[in-house]
Structures are given as C-alpha cells and as structure tokens.
Coordinates of N, CA, C and O in Angstrom, one line a residue:
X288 N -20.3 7.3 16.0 CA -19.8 6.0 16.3 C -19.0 5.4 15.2 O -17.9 4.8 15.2
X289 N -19.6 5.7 14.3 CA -18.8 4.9 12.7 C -17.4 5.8 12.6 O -16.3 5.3 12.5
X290 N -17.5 6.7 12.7 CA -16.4 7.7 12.7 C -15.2 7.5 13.6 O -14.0 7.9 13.4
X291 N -15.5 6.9 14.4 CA -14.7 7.1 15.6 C -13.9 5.6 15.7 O -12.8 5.3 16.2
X292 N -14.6 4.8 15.1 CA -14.3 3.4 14.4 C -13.3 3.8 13.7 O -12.2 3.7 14.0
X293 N -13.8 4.5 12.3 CA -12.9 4.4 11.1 C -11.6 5.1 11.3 O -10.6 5.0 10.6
X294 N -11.9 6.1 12.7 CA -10.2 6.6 12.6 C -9.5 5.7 13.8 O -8.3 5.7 13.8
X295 N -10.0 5.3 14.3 CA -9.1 4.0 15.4 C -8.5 3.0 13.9 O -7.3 2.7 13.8
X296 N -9.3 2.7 12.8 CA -9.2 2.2 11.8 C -7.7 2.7 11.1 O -6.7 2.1 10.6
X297 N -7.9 3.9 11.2 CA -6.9 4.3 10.4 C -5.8 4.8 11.0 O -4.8 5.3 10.4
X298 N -5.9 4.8 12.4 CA -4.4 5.1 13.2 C -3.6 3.2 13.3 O -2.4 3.0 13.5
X299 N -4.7 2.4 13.1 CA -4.0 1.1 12.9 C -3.4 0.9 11.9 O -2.2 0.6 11.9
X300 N -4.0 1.1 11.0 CA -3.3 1.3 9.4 C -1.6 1.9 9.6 O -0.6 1.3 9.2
X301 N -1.7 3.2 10.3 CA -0.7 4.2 10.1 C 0.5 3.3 11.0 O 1.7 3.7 11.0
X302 N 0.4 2.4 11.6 CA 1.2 2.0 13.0 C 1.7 0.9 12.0 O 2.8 0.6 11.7
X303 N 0.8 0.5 11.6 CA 1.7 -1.1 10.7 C 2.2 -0.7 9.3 O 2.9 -1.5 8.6
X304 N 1.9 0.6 9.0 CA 2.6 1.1 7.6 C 3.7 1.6 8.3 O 4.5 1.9 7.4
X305 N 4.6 2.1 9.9 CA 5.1 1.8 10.6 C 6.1 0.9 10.6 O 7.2 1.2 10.2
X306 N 5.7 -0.3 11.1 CA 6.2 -1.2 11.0 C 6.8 -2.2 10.2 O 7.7 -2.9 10.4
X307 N 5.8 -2.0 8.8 CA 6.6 -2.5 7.5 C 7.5 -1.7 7.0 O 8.2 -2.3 6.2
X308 N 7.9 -0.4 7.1 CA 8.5 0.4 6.5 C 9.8 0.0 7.7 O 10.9 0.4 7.4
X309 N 9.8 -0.5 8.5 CA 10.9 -1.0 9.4 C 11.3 -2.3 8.7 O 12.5 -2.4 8.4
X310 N 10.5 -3.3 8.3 CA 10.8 -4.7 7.9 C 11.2 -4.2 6.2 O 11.7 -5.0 5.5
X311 N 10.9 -2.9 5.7 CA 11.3 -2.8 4.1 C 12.9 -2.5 4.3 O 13.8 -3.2 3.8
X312 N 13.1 -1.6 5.0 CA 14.8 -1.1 5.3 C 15.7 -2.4 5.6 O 16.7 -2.8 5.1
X313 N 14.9 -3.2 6.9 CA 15.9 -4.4 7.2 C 15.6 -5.7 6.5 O 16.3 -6.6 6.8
X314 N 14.5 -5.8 5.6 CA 14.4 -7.0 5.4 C 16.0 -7.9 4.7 O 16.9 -7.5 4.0
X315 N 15.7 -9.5 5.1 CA 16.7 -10.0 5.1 C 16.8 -10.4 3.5 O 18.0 -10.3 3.2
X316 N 16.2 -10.6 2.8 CA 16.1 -11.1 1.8 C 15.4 -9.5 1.0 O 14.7 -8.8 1.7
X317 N 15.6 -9.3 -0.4 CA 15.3 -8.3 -1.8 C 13.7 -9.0 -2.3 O 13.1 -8.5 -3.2
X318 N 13.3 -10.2 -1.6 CA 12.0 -10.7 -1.8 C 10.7 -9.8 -0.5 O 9.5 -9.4 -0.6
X319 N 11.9 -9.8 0.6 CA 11.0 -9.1 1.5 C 10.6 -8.0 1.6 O 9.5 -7.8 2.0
X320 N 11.6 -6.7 1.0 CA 11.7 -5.8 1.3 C 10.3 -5.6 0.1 O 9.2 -5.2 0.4
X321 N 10.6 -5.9 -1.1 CA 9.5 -5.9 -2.2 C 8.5 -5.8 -1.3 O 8.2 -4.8 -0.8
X322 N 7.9 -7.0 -1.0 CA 6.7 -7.7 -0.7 C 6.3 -6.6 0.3 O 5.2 -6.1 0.1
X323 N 7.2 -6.2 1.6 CA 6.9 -5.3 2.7 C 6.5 -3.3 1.9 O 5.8 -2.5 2.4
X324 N 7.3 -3.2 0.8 CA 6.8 -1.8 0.2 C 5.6 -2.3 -0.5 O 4.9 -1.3 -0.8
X325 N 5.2 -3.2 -0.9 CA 3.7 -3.7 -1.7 C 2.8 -3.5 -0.8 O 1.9 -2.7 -0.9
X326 N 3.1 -4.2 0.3 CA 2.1 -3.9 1.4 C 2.0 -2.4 1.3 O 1.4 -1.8 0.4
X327 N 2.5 -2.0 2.1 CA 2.8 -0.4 2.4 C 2.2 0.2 1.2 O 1.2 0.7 1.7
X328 N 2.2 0.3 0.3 CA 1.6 0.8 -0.7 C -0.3 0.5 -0.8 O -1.2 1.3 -0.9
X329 N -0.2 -0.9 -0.9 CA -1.8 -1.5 -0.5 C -2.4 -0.7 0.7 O -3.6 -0.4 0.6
X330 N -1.8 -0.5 1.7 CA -2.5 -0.1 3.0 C -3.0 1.4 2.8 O -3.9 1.9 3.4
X331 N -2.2 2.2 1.7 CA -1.8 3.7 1.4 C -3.0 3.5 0.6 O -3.7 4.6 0.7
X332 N -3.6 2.7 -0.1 CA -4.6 2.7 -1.3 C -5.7 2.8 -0.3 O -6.7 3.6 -0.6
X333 N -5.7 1.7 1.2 CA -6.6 1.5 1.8 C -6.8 2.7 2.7 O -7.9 3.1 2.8
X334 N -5.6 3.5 3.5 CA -5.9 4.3 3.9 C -6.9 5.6 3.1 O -7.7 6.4 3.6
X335 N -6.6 5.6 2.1 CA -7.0 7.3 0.9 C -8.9 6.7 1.1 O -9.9 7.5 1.2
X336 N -9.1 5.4 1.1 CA -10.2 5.4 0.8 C -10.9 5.3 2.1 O -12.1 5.5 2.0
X337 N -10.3 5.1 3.7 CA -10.7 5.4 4.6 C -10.9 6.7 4.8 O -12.0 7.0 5.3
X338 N -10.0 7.8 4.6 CA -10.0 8.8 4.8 C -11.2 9.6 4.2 O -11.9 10.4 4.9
X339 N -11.2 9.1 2.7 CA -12.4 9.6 2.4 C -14.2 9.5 2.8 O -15.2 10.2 2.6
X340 N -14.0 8.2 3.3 CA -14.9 7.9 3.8 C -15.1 9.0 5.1 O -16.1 9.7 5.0
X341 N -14.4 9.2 6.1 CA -14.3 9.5 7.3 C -14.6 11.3 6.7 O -15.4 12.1 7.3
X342 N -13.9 11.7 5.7 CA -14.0 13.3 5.4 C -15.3 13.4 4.5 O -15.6 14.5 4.1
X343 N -15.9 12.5 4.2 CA -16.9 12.6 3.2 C -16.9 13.5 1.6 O -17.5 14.2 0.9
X344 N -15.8 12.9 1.8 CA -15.4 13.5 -0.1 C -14.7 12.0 -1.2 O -13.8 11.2 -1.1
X345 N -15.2 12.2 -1.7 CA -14.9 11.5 -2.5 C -13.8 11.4 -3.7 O -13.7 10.5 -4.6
X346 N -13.0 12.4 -3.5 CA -11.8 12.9 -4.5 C -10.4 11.7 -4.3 O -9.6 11.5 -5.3
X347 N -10.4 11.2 -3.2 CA -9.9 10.4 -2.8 C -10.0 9.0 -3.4 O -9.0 8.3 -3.6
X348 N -11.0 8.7 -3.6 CA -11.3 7.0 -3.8 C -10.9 7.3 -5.7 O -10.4 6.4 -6.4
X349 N -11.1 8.9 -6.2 CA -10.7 8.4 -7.6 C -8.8 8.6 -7.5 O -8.1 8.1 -8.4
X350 N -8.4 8.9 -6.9 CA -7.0 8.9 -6.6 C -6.3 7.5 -6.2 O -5.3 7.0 -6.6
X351 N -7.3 6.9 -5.3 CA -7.1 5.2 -4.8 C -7.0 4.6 -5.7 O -6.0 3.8 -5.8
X352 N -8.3 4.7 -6.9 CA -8.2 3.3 -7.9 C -6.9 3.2 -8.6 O -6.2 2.2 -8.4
X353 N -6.4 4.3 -9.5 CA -5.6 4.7 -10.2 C -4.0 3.9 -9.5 O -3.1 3.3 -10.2
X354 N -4.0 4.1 -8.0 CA -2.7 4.0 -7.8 C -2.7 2.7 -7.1 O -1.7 2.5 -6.3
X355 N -3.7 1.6 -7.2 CA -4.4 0.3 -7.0 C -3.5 -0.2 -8.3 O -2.4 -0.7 -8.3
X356 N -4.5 0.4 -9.5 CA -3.7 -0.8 -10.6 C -2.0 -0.4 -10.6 O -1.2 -1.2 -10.5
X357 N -1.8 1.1 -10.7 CA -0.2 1.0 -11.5 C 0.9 -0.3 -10.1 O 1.9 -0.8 -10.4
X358 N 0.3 -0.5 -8.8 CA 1.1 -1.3 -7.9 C 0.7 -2.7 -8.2 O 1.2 -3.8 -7.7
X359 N -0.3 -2.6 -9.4 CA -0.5 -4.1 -9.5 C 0.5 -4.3 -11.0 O 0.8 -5.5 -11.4
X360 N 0.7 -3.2 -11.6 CA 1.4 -3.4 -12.9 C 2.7 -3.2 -11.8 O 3.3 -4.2 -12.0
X361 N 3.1 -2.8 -11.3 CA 4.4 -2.8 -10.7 C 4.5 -4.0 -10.1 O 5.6 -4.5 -10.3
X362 N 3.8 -4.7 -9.5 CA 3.9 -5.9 -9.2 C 4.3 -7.1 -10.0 O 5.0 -8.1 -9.7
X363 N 3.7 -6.7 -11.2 CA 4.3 -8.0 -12.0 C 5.9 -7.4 -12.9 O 6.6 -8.3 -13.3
X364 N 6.3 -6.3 -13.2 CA 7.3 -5.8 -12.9 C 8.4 -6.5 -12.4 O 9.4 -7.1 -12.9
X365 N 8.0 -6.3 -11.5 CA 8.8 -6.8 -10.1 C 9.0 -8.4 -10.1 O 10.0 -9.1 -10.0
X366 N 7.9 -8.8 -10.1 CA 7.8 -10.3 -10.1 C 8.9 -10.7 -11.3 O 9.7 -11.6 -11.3
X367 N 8.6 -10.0 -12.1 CA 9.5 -11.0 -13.1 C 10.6 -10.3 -13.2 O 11.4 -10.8 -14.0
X368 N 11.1 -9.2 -12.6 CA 12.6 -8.9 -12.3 C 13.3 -9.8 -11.9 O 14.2 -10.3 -12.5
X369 N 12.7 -10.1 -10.6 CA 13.2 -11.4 -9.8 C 13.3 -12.5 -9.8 O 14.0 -13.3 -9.1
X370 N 12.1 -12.8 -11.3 CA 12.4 -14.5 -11.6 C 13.4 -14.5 -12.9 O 14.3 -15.4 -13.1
X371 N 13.2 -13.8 -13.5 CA 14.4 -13.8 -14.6 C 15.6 -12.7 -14.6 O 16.4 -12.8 -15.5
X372 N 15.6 -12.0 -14.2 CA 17.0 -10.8 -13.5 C 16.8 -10.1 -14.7 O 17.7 -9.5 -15.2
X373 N 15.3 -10.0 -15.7 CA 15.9 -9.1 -16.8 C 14.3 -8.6 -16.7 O 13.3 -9.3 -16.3
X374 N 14.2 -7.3 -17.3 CA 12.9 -6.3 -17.4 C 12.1 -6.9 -18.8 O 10.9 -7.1 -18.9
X375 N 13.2 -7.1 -19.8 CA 12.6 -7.0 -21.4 C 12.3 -5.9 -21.4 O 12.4 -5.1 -20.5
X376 N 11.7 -5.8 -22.7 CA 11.9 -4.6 -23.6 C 10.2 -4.3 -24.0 O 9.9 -3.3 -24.7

C-alpha cells in the first residue's frame, strides 16, 4: 500500500517537474524562470529521497542532502545577482 502511494507520489512529482520546466523556458519575467528552475531542482531533491525510500536504499538521501544545500547557496547567488546586477568577488 505505502509503495504504491509513494510512486503515484512520484509520478506527481515527475508531471509538475513537467510543467515547471515549461513555465522555466517561457517564463515572462528572468525572476520566474529562476524561481520555476529552484523549484525543479527542490522537487529533484524531493524526488531522490522518494525514490529511495520506495527502492529501500539509502545512497540516495546522501546524494539529496548535498544537492539541498549547494541550491540553497545558489539561491542566494542568484538572489543577489538580481538585486544588485553584480556577483562580487
């Protein structure tokens, strides 16, 4: 039963990583397109650790954490690309 949950779980996942990856190409605005690959990226963190769950290994969730923080360090990256047009040094 749980199984069969977590992959209806994760075919929802795969349909709206789908769909954002539609709203990243057309988004109207360089705010959206960010925000819609952030997603997409979060859902990929969330998928690895569904997956593992569902395959019962655990090699996965240490691959998740890792690529959790570097989108949270790319986040602020990003964030202040946008608020000040310059990276610094």
């Amino acid at each position: 039963m749980i199984a069969e949950i977590i992959l209806a779980v994760i075919i929802i996942y795969i349909v709206s990583i789908i769909l954002l990856a539609i709203r990243a190409i057309k988004g109207p605005t360089i705010g959206d397109q960010v925000l819609a690959i952030d997603v997409i990226t979060y859902i990929t963190v969330i998928l690895f650790v569904l997956i593992s769950i569902y395959m019962k290994a655990a090699l996965l969730i240490v691959i998740a954490i890792p690529l959790a923080l570097w989108i949270y360090a790319l986040d602020i990256y990003i964030a202040k690309y946008l608020e000040k047009g310059d990276l610094g040094a």
